[in-house]
Short mmCIF file of C-alpha atoms in Angstrom, two decimals:
data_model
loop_
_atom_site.label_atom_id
_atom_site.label_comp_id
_atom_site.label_asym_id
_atom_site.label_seq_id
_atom_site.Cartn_x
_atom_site.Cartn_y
_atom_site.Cartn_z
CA UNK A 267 170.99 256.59 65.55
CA UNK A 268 173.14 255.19 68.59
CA UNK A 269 176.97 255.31 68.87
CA UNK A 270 177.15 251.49 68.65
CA UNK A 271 175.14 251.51 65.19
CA UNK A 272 176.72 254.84 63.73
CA UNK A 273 179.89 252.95 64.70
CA UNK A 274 178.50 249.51 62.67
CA UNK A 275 177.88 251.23 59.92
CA UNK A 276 181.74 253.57 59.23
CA UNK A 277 183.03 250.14 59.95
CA UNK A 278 181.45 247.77 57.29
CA UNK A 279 182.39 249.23 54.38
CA UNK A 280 185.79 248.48 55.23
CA UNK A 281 185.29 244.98 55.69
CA UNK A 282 184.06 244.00 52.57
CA UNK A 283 187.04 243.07 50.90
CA UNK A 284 187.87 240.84 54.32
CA UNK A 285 183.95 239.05 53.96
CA UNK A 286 185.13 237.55 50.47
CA UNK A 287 188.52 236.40 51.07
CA UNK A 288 187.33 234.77 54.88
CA UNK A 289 184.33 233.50 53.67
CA UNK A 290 186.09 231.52 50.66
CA UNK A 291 189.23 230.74 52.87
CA UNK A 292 187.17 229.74 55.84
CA UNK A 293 185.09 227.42 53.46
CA UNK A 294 188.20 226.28 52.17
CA UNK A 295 189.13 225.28 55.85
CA UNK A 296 185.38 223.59 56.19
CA UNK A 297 185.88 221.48 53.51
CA UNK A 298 189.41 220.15 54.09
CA UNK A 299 188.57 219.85 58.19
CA UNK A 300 185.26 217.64 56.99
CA UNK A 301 187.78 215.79 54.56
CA UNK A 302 190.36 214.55 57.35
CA UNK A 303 186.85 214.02 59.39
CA UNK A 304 186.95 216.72 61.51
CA UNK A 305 182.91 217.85 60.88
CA UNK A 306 181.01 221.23 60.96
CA UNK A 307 181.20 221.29 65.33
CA UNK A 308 185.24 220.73 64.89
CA UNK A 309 185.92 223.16 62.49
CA UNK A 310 183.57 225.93 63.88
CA UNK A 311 185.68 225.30 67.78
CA UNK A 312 188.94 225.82 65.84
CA UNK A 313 188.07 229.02 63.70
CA UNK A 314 185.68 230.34 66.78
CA UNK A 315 188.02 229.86 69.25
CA UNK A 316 191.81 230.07 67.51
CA UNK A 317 190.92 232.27 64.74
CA UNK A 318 193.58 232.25 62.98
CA UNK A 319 193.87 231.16 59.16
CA UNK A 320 197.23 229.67 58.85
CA UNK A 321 197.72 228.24 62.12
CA UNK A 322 194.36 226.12 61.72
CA UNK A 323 195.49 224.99 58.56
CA UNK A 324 198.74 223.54 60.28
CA UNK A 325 196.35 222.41 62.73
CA UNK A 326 194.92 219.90 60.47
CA UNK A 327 198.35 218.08 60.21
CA UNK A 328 198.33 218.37 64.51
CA UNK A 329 194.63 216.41 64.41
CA UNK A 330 195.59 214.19 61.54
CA UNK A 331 198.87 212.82 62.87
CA UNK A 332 200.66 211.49 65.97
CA UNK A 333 199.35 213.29 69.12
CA UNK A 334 202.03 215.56 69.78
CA UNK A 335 201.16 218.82 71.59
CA UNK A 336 204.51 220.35 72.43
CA UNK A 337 205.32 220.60 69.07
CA UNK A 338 201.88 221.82 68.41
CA UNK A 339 202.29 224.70 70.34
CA UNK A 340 206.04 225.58 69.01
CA UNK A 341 205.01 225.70 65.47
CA UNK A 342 202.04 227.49 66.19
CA UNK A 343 204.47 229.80 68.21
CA UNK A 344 206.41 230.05 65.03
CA UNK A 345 203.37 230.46 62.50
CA UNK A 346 201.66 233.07 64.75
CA UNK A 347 205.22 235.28 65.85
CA UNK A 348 203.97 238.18 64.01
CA UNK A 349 201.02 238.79 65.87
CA UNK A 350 203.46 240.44 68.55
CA UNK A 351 204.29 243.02 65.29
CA UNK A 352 200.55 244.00 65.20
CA UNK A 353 200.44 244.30 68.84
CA UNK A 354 203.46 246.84 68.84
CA UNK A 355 202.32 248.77 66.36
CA UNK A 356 198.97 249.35 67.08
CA UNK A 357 199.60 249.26 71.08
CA UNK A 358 199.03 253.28 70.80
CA UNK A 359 196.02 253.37 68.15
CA UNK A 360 193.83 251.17 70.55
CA UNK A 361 195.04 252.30 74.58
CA UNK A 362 191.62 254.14 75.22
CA UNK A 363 189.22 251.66 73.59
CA UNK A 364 188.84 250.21 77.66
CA UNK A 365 186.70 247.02 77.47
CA UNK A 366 186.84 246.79 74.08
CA UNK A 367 190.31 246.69 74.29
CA UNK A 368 190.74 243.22 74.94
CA UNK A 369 188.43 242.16 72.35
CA UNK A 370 189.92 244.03 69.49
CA UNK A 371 193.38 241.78 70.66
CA UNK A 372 192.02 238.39 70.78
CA UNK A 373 190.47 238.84 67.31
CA UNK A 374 193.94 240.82 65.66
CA UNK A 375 194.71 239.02 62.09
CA UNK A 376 196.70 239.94 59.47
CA UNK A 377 193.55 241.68 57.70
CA UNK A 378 191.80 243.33 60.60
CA UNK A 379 195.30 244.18 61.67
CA UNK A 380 195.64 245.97 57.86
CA UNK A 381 192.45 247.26 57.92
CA UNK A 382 192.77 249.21 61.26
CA UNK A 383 196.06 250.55 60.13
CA UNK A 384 194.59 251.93 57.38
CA UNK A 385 191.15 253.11 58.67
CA UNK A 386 190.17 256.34 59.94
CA UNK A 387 186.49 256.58 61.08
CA UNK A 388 184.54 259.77 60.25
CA UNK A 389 184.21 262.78 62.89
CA UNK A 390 181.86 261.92 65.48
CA UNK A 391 182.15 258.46 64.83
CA UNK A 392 183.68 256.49 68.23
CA UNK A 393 186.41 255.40 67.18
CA UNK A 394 186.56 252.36 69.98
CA UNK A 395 183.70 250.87 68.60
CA UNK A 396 184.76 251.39 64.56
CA UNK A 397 187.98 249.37 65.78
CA UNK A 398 185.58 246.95 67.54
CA UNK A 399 182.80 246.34 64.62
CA UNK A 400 185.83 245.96 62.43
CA UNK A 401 187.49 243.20 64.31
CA UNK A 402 184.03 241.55 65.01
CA UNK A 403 183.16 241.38 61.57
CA UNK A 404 185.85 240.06 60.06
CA UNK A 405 185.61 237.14 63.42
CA UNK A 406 182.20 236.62 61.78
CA UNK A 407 182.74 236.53 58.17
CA UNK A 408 185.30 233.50 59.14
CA UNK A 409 183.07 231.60 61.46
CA UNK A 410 180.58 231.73 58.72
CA UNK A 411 182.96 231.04 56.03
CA UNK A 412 183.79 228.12 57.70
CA UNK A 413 180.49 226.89 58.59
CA UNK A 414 179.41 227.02 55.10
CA UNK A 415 182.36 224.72 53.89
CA UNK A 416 181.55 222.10 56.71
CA UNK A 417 177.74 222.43 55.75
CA UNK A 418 178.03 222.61 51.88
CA UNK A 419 181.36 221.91 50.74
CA UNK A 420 180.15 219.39 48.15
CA UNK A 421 177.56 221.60 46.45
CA UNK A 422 180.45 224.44 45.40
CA UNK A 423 180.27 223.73 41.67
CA UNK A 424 181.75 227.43 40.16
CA UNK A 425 185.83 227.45 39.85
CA UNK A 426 187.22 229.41 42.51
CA UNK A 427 190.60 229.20 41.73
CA UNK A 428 192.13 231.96 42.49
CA UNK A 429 189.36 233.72 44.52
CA UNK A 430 191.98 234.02 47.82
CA UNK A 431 193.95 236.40 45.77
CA UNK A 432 191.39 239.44 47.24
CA UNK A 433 193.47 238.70 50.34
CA UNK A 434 196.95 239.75 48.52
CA UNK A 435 194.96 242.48 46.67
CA UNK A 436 193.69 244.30 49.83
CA UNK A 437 197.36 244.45 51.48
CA UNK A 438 198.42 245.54 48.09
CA UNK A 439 196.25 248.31 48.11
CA UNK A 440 197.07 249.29 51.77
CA UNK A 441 200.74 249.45 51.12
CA UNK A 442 199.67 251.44 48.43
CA UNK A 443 197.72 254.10 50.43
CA UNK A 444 200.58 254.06 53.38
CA UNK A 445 203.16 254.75 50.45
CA UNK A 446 200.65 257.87 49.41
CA UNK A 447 200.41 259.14 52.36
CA UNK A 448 203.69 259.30 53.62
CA UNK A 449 206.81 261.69 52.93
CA UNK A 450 209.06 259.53 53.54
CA UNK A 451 209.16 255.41 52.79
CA UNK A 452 211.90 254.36 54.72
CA UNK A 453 209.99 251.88 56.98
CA UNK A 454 207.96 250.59 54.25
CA UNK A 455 210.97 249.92 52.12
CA UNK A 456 212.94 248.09 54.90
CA UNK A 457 209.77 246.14 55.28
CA UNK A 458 209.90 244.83 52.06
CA UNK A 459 213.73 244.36 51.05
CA UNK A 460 214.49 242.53 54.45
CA UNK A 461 211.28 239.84 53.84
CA UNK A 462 212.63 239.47 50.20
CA UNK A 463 215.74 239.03 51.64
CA UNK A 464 214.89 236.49 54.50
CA UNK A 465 212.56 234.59 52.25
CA UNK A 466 215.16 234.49 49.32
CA UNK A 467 218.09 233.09 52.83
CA UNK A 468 215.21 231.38 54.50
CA UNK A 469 212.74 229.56 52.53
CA UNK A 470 209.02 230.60 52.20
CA UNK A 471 208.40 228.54 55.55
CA UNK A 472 210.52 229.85 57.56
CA UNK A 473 211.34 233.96 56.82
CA UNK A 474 208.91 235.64 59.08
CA UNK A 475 210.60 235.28 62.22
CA UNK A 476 214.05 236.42 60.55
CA UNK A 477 212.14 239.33 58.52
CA UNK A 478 210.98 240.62 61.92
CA UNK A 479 214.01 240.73 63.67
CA UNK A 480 216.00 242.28 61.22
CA UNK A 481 213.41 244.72 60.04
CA UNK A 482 213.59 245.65 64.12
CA UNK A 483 216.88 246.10 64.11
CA UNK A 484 216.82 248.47 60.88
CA UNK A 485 214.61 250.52 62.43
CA UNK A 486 216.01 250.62 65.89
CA UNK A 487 219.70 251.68 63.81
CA UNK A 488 217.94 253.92 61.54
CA UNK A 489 215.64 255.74 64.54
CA UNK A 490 217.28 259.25 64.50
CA UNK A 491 217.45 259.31 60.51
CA UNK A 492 213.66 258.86 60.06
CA UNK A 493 212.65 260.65 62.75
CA UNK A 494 214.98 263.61 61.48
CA UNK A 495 213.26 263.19 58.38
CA UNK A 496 209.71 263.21 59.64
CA UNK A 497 210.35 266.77 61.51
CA UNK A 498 211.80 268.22 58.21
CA UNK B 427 193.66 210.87 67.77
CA UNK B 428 191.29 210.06 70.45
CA UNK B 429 188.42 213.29 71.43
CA UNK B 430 190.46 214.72 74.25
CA UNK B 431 193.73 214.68 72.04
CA UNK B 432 192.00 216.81 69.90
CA UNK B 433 190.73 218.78 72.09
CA UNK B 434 194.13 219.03 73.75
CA UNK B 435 195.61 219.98 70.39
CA UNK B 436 192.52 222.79 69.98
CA UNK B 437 193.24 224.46 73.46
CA UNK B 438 197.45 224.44 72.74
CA UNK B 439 197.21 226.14 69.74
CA UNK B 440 194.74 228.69 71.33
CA UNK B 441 196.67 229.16 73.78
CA UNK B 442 199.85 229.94 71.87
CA UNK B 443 198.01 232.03 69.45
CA UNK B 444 196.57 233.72 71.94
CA UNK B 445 199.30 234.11 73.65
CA UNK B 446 201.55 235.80 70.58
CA UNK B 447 198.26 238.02 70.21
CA UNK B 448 198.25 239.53 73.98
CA UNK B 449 202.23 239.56 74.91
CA UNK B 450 202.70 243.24 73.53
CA UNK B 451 200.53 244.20 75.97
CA UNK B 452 201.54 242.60 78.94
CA UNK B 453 205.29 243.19 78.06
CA UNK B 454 204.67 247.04 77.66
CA UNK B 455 201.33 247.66 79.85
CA UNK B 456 203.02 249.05 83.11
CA UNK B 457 205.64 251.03 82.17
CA UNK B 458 204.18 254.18 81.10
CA UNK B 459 204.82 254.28 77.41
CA UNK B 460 208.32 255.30 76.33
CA UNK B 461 209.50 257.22 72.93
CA UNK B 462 210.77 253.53 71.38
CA UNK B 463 207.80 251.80 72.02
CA UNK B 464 205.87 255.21 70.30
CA UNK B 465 208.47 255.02 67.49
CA UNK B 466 207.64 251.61 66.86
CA UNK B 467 203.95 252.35 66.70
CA UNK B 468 204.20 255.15 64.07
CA UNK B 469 207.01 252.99 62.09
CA UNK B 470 206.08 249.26 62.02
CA UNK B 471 202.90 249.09 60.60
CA UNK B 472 204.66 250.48 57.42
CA UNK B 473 206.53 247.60 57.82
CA UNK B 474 204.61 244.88 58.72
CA UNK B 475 202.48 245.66 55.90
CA UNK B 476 205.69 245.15 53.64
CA UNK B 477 206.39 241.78 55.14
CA UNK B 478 202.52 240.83 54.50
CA UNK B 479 202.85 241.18 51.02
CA UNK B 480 205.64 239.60 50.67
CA UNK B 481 203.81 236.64 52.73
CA UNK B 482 201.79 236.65 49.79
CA UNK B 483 204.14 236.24 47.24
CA UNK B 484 206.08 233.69 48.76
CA UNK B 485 204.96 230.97 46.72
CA UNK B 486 205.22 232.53 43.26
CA UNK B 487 208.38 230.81 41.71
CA UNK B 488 210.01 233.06 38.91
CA UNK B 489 212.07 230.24 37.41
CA UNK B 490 209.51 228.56 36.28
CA UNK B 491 206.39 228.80 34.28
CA UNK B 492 204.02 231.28 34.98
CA UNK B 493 207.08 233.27 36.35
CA UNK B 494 204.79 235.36 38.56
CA UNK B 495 203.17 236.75 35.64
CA UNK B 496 199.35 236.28 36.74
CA UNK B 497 200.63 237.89 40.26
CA UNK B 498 202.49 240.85 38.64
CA UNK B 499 200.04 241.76 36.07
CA UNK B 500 197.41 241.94 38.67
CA UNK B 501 199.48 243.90 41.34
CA UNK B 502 200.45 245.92 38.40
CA UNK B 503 196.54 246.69 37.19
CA UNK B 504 195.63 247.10 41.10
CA UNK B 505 198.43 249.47 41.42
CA UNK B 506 197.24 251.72 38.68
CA UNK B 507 193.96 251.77 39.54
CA UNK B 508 194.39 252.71 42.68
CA UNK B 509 196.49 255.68 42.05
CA UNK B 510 193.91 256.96 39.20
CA UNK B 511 190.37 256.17 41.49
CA UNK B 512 191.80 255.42 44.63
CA UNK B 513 188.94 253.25 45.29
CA UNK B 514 189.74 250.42 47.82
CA UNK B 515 186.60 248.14 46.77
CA UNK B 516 187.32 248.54 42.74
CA UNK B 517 190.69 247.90 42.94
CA UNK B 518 190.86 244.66 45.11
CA UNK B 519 187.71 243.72 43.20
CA UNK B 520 189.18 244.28 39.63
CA UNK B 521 192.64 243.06 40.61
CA UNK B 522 191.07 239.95 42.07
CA UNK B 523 189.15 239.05 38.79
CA UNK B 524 191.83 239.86 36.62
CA UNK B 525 193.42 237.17 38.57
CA UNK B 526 190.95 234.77 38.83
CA UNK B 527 190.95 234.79 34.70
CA UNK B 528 194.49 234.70 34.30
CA UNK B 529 195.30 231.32 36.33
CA UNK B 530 192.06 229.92 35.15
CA UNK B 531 191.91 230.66 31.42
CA UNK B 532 195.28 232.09 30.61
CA UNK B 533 198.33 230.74 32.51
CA UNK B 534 196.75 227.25 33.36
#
């Protein structure tokens, strides 16, 4: 078996929870694009070449009202801020994965982003590649998704209410493996209180930014106490 | 909105997603890496997985009917399933339809 296929195959598994939420999601974002009369060719640009759940669905209100782009890119500035979290934290994880490297970047969401957190690939697996088929995957599960709800939005007939929640499940059950394997739950804990906190000050719209920045701070002041902590 | 304007719109919000996606990297690719950057990479996903969940969450209103029941019950069910079987695919899978038949048969 090649490296590339080897690879493939550690990293599907762990993108099966991520193929049903996209592919529902991305429908989701077919059908609504096809609704403001965006069709199938629209819809696929957006989620091929953004990629990026919630900023396409603020999209739609760009495309569907007066032509604005400045504010456009703001919000989507806004919406997309904690990318630059992913990027910190995984900056170390993926600095020898050369010209994959760039790839694994361009297609970082919050799932793939969970997903390689959480992933280790089995010895004498590359793990370059498991990052890669990972990321790519999840890219395709969304393309498709979203093809399929341009394509056959109108013939969806069982109730899928509900269905997204495998999104909230899967980071639920990453935070729950972190927890596990960690001593100590500092980080995780900050993480949590100071987003409850912001979105309790800020509004469901508008606590990410402020969640970031203070959870930064917290762990910039509390550096020497967890690190202490981890060497005990 | 004409077919550039859209197309305009497409490439700006590209651009500044792509943008928040690669700035880590530019900010932090020369210097060779330092301890805070390295303590940020062991600490923040922790974190940011905290903040995700929250994301999550953000809509459930607990002053009003359901009052986050159909979310807690689930988390609570995925919760103890994963630390019995600690299987990632059961969990999500049995959380999600748990879900799926409380806010479509249950709390409707």
């Amino acid at each position: 078996m090649t490296e590339k296929k080897k690879a493939l195959l550690e990293a599907f598994p762990h993108t099966i929870p991520i193929m049903t939420g996209y592919i529902f999601l991305g429908a989701a974002y077919g059908i609504i694009m096809n609704s403001k009369g965006y069709g199938v060719i629209w819809a696929l640009l957006m989620s091929l070449i953004v990629y990026a759940g919630s900023a396409q669905y603020v999209a739609i209100t760009f495309l569907t009202s007066v032509f604005n782009p400045i504010y456009a890119l703001f919000l989507t500035l806004m919406v997309n801020a904690r990318h630059i979290f992913y990027g910190l934290s995984l900056m170390n994880k993926i600095k020898d994965t050369g010209k994959l490297k760039p790839f694994i970047i361009y297609w970082m969401s919050d799932e793939t982003f969970s997903v390689l957190c959480a992933a280790e690939p089995k010895e004498g697996v590359d793990k370059g590649y498991f990052m890669f088929f990972i990321s790519l995957l999840n890219y395709c599960y969304w393309a498709l998704g979203t093809a399929m709800g341009s394509l056959l939005g109108n013939m969806m007939t069982f109730n899928t209410k509900g269905l997204d929640f495998a999104l909230t499940a899967l980071f639920v059950v990453i935070f729950i493996s972190q927890w596990k394997s960690q001593k100590k739950h500092i980080p995780a804990i900050i993480g949590v209180l100071s987003s409850i906190a912001c979105l309790i000050i800020f509004g469901p719209n508008n606590f990410i930014i402020p969640s970031m920045i203070v959870i930064l701070i917290l762990l910039t002041i509390m550096k020497n106490k967890i690190e202490g902590d981890e060497a005990e | 909105m004409t077919t550039f304007q859209a197309l305009t719109i497409l490439v700006v919000v590209a651009l500044a997603t792509a943008s928040t996606r690669f700035l880590p990297f530019f900010l932090f690719s020369r210097k060779s890496e330092g301890p805070y950057i390295s303590y940020l990479g062991k600490v923040l996903p922790y974190a940011a997985i905290g903040i995700l969940v929250v994301y999550c969450l953000k809509e459930v209103n607990l002053n009003a009917s359901p009052y986050g029941m159909p979310e807690g019950i689930s988390i609570l069910i995925i919760a103890a399933l994963h630390l019995w079987k600690e299987n990632t695919l059961l969990s999500i899978g049995a959380g999600t339809v748990v879900y799926m038949v409380l806010v479509q048969h249950i709390f409707i």
